[in-house]
Amino acid sequence: MVLKPIQRTKLDDTSDSDFYSVPRFVTHVDEGFIDQLTKLYRQRLQPNTRIFDMMSSWVSHLPEEMKFAHVEGHGMNGDELAKNRRLDHYFLQNLNETPKLPLPDQEFDAVLNCVSVQYLQYPDAVFSEIYRILKPGGIAIISFSNRMFYQKAIQAWRDGSETNRVELVKSYFQSVPGFSKPEVVAHQSSAPSFLQMLGMGGGDPFYAVIASRQS
């Protein structure tokens, strides 16, 4: 197992479904982060392919000019997902209770996860599912910053430095045989970390860990 039981715990252990029942029509990260993410998607995704946006919300940050064959969305709040105009279809599911995705094998060319990986209590199971639903050669892009709902992030994430968190996501990929060696894209902020967490100065740091299904 990638994480010890204590590392999976959250300060708020009430139902995630209750926590996310109220829609939040905000972006959680700054415009600089969003611009970097959209640029990365533009570079790594191919048009007319099938995309799974996992743990999504009311916006997916996909390049406006790119058209895809199908964008499947997943999240915890139906109002948010219903407002996301890039999604062709979506479903609700609490991955901490049910990590098995209701999706066919080798269905998608790309799996995306934006600023949500810190909430997964069973990432080894979820990343196995990511591998299962990707086509051979398909890519997974896991992006994150240093912001979070602190009470809902797992202990391993809360207690780690930004470097530790990058290594943690790399280990999630490495726990599943068949993924390529994870690649890291990082643009760190020059502002002190406590100011970054308050959204003040220097811009949000940007991290993305990327791997592909090899077989």
PDB file of C-alpha atoms in Angstrom:
ATOM      1  CA  MET A   1       0.000   0.000   0.000  1.00  0.00           C
ATOM      2  CA  VAL A   2       1.228   3.506  -0.817  1.00  0.00           C
ATOM      3  CA  LEU A   3      -0.090   5.062   2.416  1.00  0.00           C
ATOM      4  CA  LYS A   4      -0.267   3.906   6.002  1.00  0.00           C
ATOM      5  CA  PRO A   5      -3.739   4.039   7.581  1.00  0.00           C
ATOM      6  CA  ILE A   6      -2.875   7.148   9.628  1.00  0.00           C
ATOM      7  CA  GLN A   7      -1.732   8.949   6.475  1.00  0.00           C
ATOM      8  CA  ARG A   8      -5.178   8.518   4.921  1.00  0.00           C
ATOM      9  CA  THR A   9      -6.988  10.289   7.756  1.00  0.00           C
ATOM     10  CA  LYS A  10      -8.653  13.694   7.559  1.00  0.00           C
ATOM     11  CA  LEU A  11      -9.215  16.288  10.278  1.00  0.00           C
ATOM     12  CA  ASP A  12     -12.876  16.368   9.255  1.00  0.00           C
ATOM     13  CA  ASP A  13     -13.968  12.748   8.972  1.00  0.00           C
ATOM     14  CA  THR A  14     -17.612  13.523   8.265  1.00  0.00           C
ATOM     15  CA  SER A  15     -19.058  12.475   4.932  1.00  0.00           C
ATOM     16  CA  ASP A  16     -17.419  14.093   1.911  1.00  0.00           C
ATOM     17  CA  SER A  17     -20.824  13.975   0.237  1.00  0.00           C
ATOM     18  CA  ASP A  18     -22.179  16.338   2.891  1.00  0.00           C
ATOM     19  CA  PHE A  19     -19.166  18.661   2.627  1.00  0.00           C
ATOM     20  CA  TYR A  20     -19.546  19.054  -1.136  1.00  0.00           C
ATOM     21  CA  SER A  21     -23.344  19.215  -1.157  1.00  0.00           C
ATOM     22  CA  VAL A  22     -23.281  23.027  -1.438  1.00  0.00           C
ATOM     23  CA  PRO A  23     -22.005  24.257  -4.838  1.00  0.00           C
ATOM     24  CA  ARG A  24     -18.875  26.424  -4.900  1.00  0.00           C
ATOM     25  CA  PHE A  25     -18.671  28.396  -8.123  1.00  0.00           C
ATOM     26  CA  VAL A  26     -15.072  29.466  -7.572  1.00  0.00           C
ATOM     27  CA  THR A  27     -11.790  28.391  -9.192  1.00  0.00           C
ATOM     28  CA  HIS A  28      -9.713  27.665  -6.028  1.00  0.00           C
ATOM     29  CA  VAL A  29      -6.488  28.759  -7.806  1.00  0.00           C
ATOM     30  CA  ASP A  30      -5.370  32.003  -9.429  1.00  0.00           C
ATOM     31  CA  GLU A  31      -5.380  33.003 -13.094  1.00  0.00           C
ATOM     32  CA  GLY A  32      -1.666  32.273 -13.462  1.00  0.00           C
ATOM     33  CA  PHE A  33      -2.210  28.651 -12.443  1.00  0.00           C
ATOM     34  CA  ILE A  34      -5.196  28.314 -14.762  1.00  0.00           C
ATOM     35  CA  ASP A  35      -3.252  29.777 -17.691  1.00  0.00           C
ATOM     36  CA  GLN A  36      -0.405  27.313 -17.121  1.00  0.00           C
ATOM     37  CA  LEU A  37      -2.808  24.397 -16.878  1.00  0.00           C
ATOM     38  CA  THR A  38      -4.665  25.336 -20.070  1.00  0.00           C
ATOM     39  CA  LYS A  39      -1.330  25.733 -21.873  1.00  0.00           C
ATOM     40  CA  LEU A  40      -0.270  22.280 -20.666  1.00  0.00           C
ATOM     41  CA  TYR A  41      -3.545  20.765 -21.866  1.00  0.00           C
ATOM     42  CA  ARG A  42      -3.043  22.465 -25.230  1.00  0.00           C
ATOM     43  CA  GLN A  43       0.405  20.876 -25.514  1.00  0.00           C
ATOM     44  CA  ARG A  44      -0.417  17.371 -24.274  1.00  0.00           C
ATOM     45  CA  LEU A  45      -4.005  16.665 -25.342  1.00  0.00           C
ATOM     46  CA  GLN A  46      -5.119  15.816 -28.860  1.00  0.00           C
ATOM     47  CA  PRO A  47      -8.334  17.055 -30.493  1.00  0.00           C
ATOM     48  CA  ASN A  48     -11.153  14.618 -31.241  1.00  0.00           C
ATOM     49  CA  THR A  49     -10.136  12.320 -28.391  1.00  0.00           C
ATOM     50  CA  ARG A  50     -12.002  11.046 -25.342  1.00  0.00           C
ATOM     51  CA  ILE A  51     -11.307  12.853 -22.057  1.00  0.00           C
ATOM     52  CA  PHE A  52     -12.223  11.922 -18.487  1.00  0.00           C
ATOM     53  CA  ASP A  53     -12.214  14.930 -16.138  1.00  0.00           C
ATOM     54  CA  MET A  54     -12.072  13.295 -12.709  1.00  0.00           C
ATOM     55  CA  MET A  55     -13.113  15.200  -9.568  1.00  0.00           C
ATOM     56  CA  SER A  56     -14.226  18.085 -11.749  1.00  0.00           C
ATOM     57  CA  SER A  57     -16.408  21.109 -11.015  1.00  0.00           C
ATOM     58  CA  TRP A  58     -18.125  23.881 -12.974  1.00  0.00           C
ATOM     59  CA  VAL A  59     -15.071  24.527 -15.186  1.00  0.00           C
ATOM     60  CA  SER A  60     -12.490  22.184 -16.733  1.00  0.00           C
ATOM     61  CA  HIS A  61      -9.870  24.693 -17.998  1.00  0.00           C
ATOM     62  CA  LEU A  62      -9.666  22.966 -21.382  1.00  0.00           C
ATOM     63  CA  PRO A  63      -8.492  25.139 -24.304  1.00  0.00           C
ATOM     64  CA  GLU A  64     -11.486  26.863 -25.854  1.00  0.00           C
ATOM     65  CA  GLU A  65     -10.341  26.165 -29.400  1.00  0.00           C
ATOM     66  CA  MET A  66      -9.890  22.408 -28.893  1.00  0.00           C
ATOM     67  CA  LYS A  67     -12.809  20.122 -29.668  1.00  0.00           C
ATOM     68  CA  PHE A  68     -12.970  16.633 -28.220  1.00  0.00           C
ATOM     69  CA  ALA A  69     -14.921  13.546 -29.229  1.00  0.00           C
ATOM     70  CA  HIS A  70     -16.308  13.215 -25.699  1.00  0.00           C
ATOM     71  CA  VAL A  71     -15.603  14.764 -22.306  1.00  0.00           C
ATOM     72  CA  GLU A  72     -16.862  12.699 -19.383  1.00  0.00           C
ATOM     73  CA  GLY A  73     -17.065  14.495 -16.060  1.00  0.00           C
ATOM     74  CA  HIS A  74     -17.070  13.246 -12.506  1.00  0.00           C
ATOM     75  CA  GLY A  75     -17.476  15.109  -9.242  1.00  0.00           C
ATOM     76  CA  MET A  76     -19.357  15.502  -5.983  1.00  0.00           C
ATOM     77  CA  ASN A  77     -21.766  18.329  -6.743  1.00  0.00           C
ATOM     78  CA  GLY A  78     -24.392  18.061  -9.463  1.00  0.00           C
ATOM     79  CA  ASP A  79     -25.044  21.809  -9.682  1.00  0.00           C
ATOM     80  CA  GLU A  80     -21.381  22.493 -10.410  1.00  0.00           C
ATOM     81  CA  LEU A  81     -21.090  19.757 -13.022  1.00  0.00           C
ATOM     82  CA  ALA A  82     -24.344  20.810 -14.714  1.00  0.00           C
ATOM     83  CA  LYS A  83     -22.859  24.270 -15.274  1.00  0.00           C
ATOM     84  CA  ASN A  84     -19.672  22.912 -16.874  1.00  0.00           C
ATOM     85  CA  ARG A  85     -20.299  23.449 -20.581  1.00  0.00           C
ATOM     86  CA  ARG A  86     -17.312  21.313 -21.648  1.00  0.00           C
ATOM     87  CA  LEU A  87     -18.811  18.127 -20.256  1.00  0.00           C
ATOM     88  CA  ASP A  88     -20.830  15.893 -22.576  1.00  0.00           C
ATOM     89  CA  HIS A  89     -21.914  13.711 -19.668  1.00  0.00           C
ATOM     90  CA  TYR A  90     -21.166  13.505 -15.954  1.00  0.00           C
ATOM     91  CA  PHE A  91     -21.816  11.392 -12.889  1.00  0.00           C
ATOM     92  CA  LEU A  92     -21.552  11.814  -9.122  1.00  0.00           C
ATOM     93  CA  GLN A  93     -19.463   9.471  -6.993  1.00  0.00           C
ATOM     94  CA  ASN A  94     -17.550   9.590  -3.717  1.00  0.00           C
ATOM     95  CA  LEU A  95     -14.232   7.964  -4.609  1.00  0.00           C
ATOM     96  CA  ASN A  96     -13.265   7.627  -0.947  1.00  0.00           C
ATOM     97  CA  GLU A  97     -16.242   5.317  -0.485  1.00  0.00           C
ATOM     98  CA  THR A  98     -16.331   3.706  -3.943  1.00  0.00           C
ATOM     99  CA  PRO A  99     -13.088   3.985  -5.921  1.00  0.00           C
ATOM    100  CA  LYS A 100     -14.303   1.680  -8.715  1.00  0.00           C
ATOM    101  CA  LEU A 101     -15.319   3.846 -11.675  1.00  0.00           C
ATOM    102  CA  PRO A 102     -18.463   2.941 -13.659  1.00  0.00           C
ATOM    103  CA  LEU A 103     -16.541   3.230 -16.919  1.00  0.00           C
ATOM    104  CA  PRO A 104     -15.382   0.656 -19.500  1.00  0.00           C
ATOM    105  CA  ASP A 105     -11.806  -0.568 -19.830  1.00  0.00           C
ATOM    106  CA  GLN A 106      -9.519   1.380 -22.182  1.00  0.00           C
ATOM    107  CA  GLU A 107     -12.188   3.982 -22.916  1.00  0.00           C
ATOM    108  CA  PHE A 108     -10.242   7.250 -22.654  1.00  0.00           C
ATOM    109  CA  ASP A 109      -7.262   8.923 -24.284  1.00  0.00           C
ATOM    110  CA  ALA A 110      -6.653  11.184 -21.277  1.00  0.00           C
ATOM    111  CA  VAL A 111      -7.581  11.408 -17.604  1.00  0.00           C
ATOM    112  CA  LEU A 112      -7.367  14.820 -15.948  1.00  0.00           C
ATOM    113  CA  ASN A 113      -7.431  15.751 -12.278  1.00  0.00           C
ATOM    114  CA  CYS A 114      -7.108  19.378 -11.223  1.00  0.00           C
ATOM    115  CA  VAL A 115      -6.414  20.449  -7.606  1.00  0.00           C
ATOM    116  CA  SER A 116      -8.237  17.480  -6.077  1.00  0.00           C
ATOM    117  CA  VAL A 117      -5.719  14.662  -5.676  1.00  0.00           C
ATOM    118  CA  GLN A 118      -5.035  15.750  -2.071  1.00  0.00           C
ATOM    119  CA  TYR A 119      -8.456  14.485  -0.987  1.00  0.00           C
ATOM    120  CA  LEU A 120      -8.051  10.864  -2.124  1.00  0.00           C
ATOM    121  CA  GLN A 121      -7.812   8.467   0.814  1.00  0.00           C
ATOM    122  CA  TYR A 122      -7.226   5.416  -1.397  1.00  0.00           C
ATOM    123  CA  PRO A 123      -5.127   6.806  -4.253  1.00  0.00           C
ATOM    124  CA  ASP A 124      -3.624   3.405  -5.051  1.00  0.00           C
ATOM    125  CA  ALA A 125      -7.099   2.078  -5.871  1.00  0.00           C
ATOM    126  CA  VAL A 126      -8.070   5.201  -7.824  1.00  0.00           C
ATOM    127  CA  PHE A 127      -4.849   5.244  -9.856  1.00  0.00           C
ATOM    128  CA  SER A 128      -5.415   1.597 -10.708  1.00  0.00           C
ATOM    129  CA  GLU A 129      -8.777   2.686 -12.074  1.00  0.00           C
ATOM    130  CA  ILE A 130      -7.143   5.505 -14.034  1.00  0.00           C
ATOM    131  CA  TYR A 131      -4.842   2.934 -15.616  1.00  0.00           C
ATOM    132  CA  ARG A 132      -7.750   0.592 -16.374  1.00  0.00           C
ATOM    133  CA  ILE A 133      -9.843   3.167 -18.231  1.00  0.00           C
ATOM    134  CA  LEU A 134      -6.954   4.637 -20.238  1.00  0.00           C
ATOM    135  CA  LYS A 135      -6.233   3.380 -23.714  1.00  0.00           C
ATOM    136  CA  PRO A 136      -2.666   2.130 -24.314  1.00  0.00           C
ATOM    137  CA  GLY A 137      -0.620   5.290 -24.812  1.00  0.00           C
ATOM    138  CA  GLY A 138      -3.257   7.340 -22.996  1.00  0.00           C
ATOM    139  CA  ILE A 139      -2.070  10.108 -20.690  1.00  0.00           C
ATOM    140  CA  ALA A 140      -2.961  11.106 -17.117  1.00  0.00           C
ATOM    141  CA  ILE A 141      -2.321  14.677 -15.944  1.00  0.00           C
ATOM    142  CA  ILE A 142      -2.571  15.355 -12.200  1.00  0.00           C
ATOM    143  CA  SER A 143      -2.241  19.068 -11.406  1.00  0.00           C
ATOM    144  CA  PHE A 144      -2.174  20.803  -8.026  1.00  0.00           C
ATOM    145  CA  SER A 145      -0.982  23.836  -6.124  1.00  0.00           C
ATOM    146  CA  ASN A 146      -0.599  24.405  -2.393  1.00  0.00           C
ATOM    147  CA  ARG A 147      -4.187  25.428  -1.695  1.00  0.00           C
ATOM    148  CA  MET A 148      -6.669  22.978  -0.243  1.00  0.00           C
ATOM    149  CA  PHE A 149      -9.616  22.456   2.040  1.00  0.00           C
ATOM    150  CA  TYR A 150      -7.220  21.719   4.888  1.00  0.00           C
ATOM    151  CA  GLN A 151      -9.730  19.770   6.947  1.00  0.00           C
ATOM    152  CA  LYS A 152     -10.481  17.469   4.018  1.00  0.00           C
ATOM    153  CA  ALA A 153      -6.938  16.816   2.777  1.00  0.00           C
ATOM    154  CA  ILE A 154      -5.339  13.564   3.917  1.00  0.00           C
ATOM    155  CA  GLN A 155      -2.630  13.686   6.567  1.00  0.00           C
ATOM    156  CA  ALA A 156       0.123  12.670   4.139  1.00  0.00           C
ATOM    157  CA  TRP A 157      -0.682  15.773   2.098  1.00  0.00           C
ATOM    158  CA  ARG A 158      -1.197  18.172   4.997  1.00  0.00           C
ATOM    159  CA  ASP A 159       2.082  17.243   6.649  1.00  0.00           C
ATOM    160  CA  GLY A 160       4.208  17.245   3.499  1.00  0.00           C
ATOM    161  CA  SER A 161       6.176  20.014   1.843  1.00  0.00           C
ATOM    162  CA  GLU A 162       5.463  20.910  -1.780  1.00  0.00           C
ATOM    163  CA  THR A 163       8.374  18.673  -2.810  1.00  0.00           C
ATOM    164  CA  ASN A 164       6.960  15.841  -0.685  1.00  0.00           C
ATOM    165  CA  ARG A 165       3.587  16.233  -2.387  1.00  0.00           C
ATOM    166  CA  VAL A 166       5.129  15.926  -5.832  1.00  0.00           C
ATOM    167  CA  GLU A 167       6.889  12.746  -4.719  1.00  0.00           C
ATOM    168  CA  LEU A 168       3.630  11.482  -3.250  1.00  0.00           C
ATOM    169  CA  VAL A 169       1.770  11.824  -6.549  1.00  0.00           C
ATOM    170  CA  LYS A 170       4.686  10.206  -8.363  1.00  0.00           C
ATOM    171  CA  SER A 171       4.407   7.281  -5.939  1.00  0.00           C
ATOM    172  CA  TYR A 172       0.706   6.930  -6.779  1.00  0.00           C
ATOM    173  CA  PHE A 173       1.614   6.350 -10.423  1.00  0.00           C
ATOM    174  CA  GLN A 174       4.534   4.102  -9.482  1.00  0.00           C
ATOM    175  CA  SER A 175       2.248   1.897  -7.406  1.00  0.00           C
ATOM    176  CA  VAL A 176       0.489   0.745 -10.588  1.00  0.00           C
ATOM    177  CA  PRO A 177       2.519  -1.471 -12.945  1.00  0.00           C
ATOM    178  CA  GLY A 178       2.270  -0.318 -16.543  1.00  0.00           C
ATOM    179  CA  PHE A 179       2.486   3.445 -16.129  1.00  0.00           C
ATOM    180  CA  SER A 180       5.445   5.260 -17.646  1.00  0.00           C
ATOM    181  CA  LYS A 181       7.991   7.019 -15.446  1.00  0.00           C
ATOM    182  CA  PRO A 182       6.171  10.079 -14.063  1.00  0.00           C
ATOM    183  CA  GLU A 183       7.152  13.440 -15.497  1.00  0.00           C
ATOM    184  CA  VAL A 184       6.965  16.577 -13.365  1.00  0.00           C
ATOM    185  CA  VAL A 185       6.168  20.099 -14.535  1.00  0.00           C
ATOM    186  CA  ALA A 186       6.799  22.642 -11.765  1.00  0.00           C
ATOM    187  CA  HIS A 187       6.625  26.418 -11.528  1.00  0.00           C
ATOM    188  CA  GLN A 188       7.192  27.450  -7.953  1.00  0.00           C
ATOM    189  CA  SER A 189       6.130  30.760  -6.444  1.00  0.00           C
ATOM    190  CA  SER A 190       8.703  33.210  -5.142  1.00  0.00           C
ATOM    191  CA  ALA A 191       6.452  34.344  -2.283  1.00  0.00           C
ATOM    192  CA  PRO A 192       6.693  32.849   1.238  1.00  0.00           C
ATOM    193  CA  SER A 193       4.454  29.797   1.604  1.00  0.00           C
ATOM    194  CA  PHE A 194       2.194  31.353   4.254  1.00  0.00           C
ATOM    195  CA  LEU A 195       1.411  34.245   1.891  1.00  0.00           C
ATOM    196  CA  GLN A 196       0.747  31.821  -0.976  1.00  0.00           C
ATOM    197  CA  MET A 197      -1.804  29.908   1.112  1.00  0.00           C
ATOM    198  CA  LEU A 198      -3.584  33.193   1.743  1.00  0.00           C
ATOM    199  CA  GLY A 199      -3.545  33.958  -1.971  1.00  0.00           C
ATOM    200  CA  MET A 200      -1.194  36.884  -1.502  1.00  0.00           C
ATOM    201  CA  GLY A 201       1.847  37.655  -3.619  1.00  0.00           C
ATOM    202  CA  GLY A 202       3.939  35.705  -6.073  1.00  0.00           C
ATOM    203  CA  GLY A 203       1.111  33.725  -7.651  1.00  0.00           C
ATOM    204  CA  ASP A 204       0.083  30.165  -6.911  1.00  0.00           C
ATOM    205  CA  PRO A 205       2.743  27.502  -7.473  1.00  0.00           C
ATOM    206  CA  PHE A 206       1.924  25.125 -10.313  1.00  0.00           C
ATOM    207  CA  TYR A 207       2.669  21.415 -10.291  1.00  0.00           C
ATOM    208  CA  ALA A 208       1.648  18.693 -12.698  1.00  0.00           C
ATOM    209  CA  VAL A 209       2.653  15.025 -12.559  1.00  0.00           C
ATOM    210  CA  ILE A 210       2.144  13.234 -15.873  1.00  0.00           C
ATOM    211  CA  ALA A 211       2.336   9.591 -16.898  1.00  0.00           C
ATOM    212  CA  SER A 212       0.960   7.405 -19.650  1.00  0.00           C
ATOM    213  CA  ARG A 213      -0.345   3.875 -19.909  1.00  0.00           C
ATOM    214  CA  GLN A 214       2.351   1.849 -21.628  1.00  0.00           C
ATOM    215  CA  SER A 215       0.540  -1.426 -22.210  1.00  0.00           C
TER     216      SER A 215
END
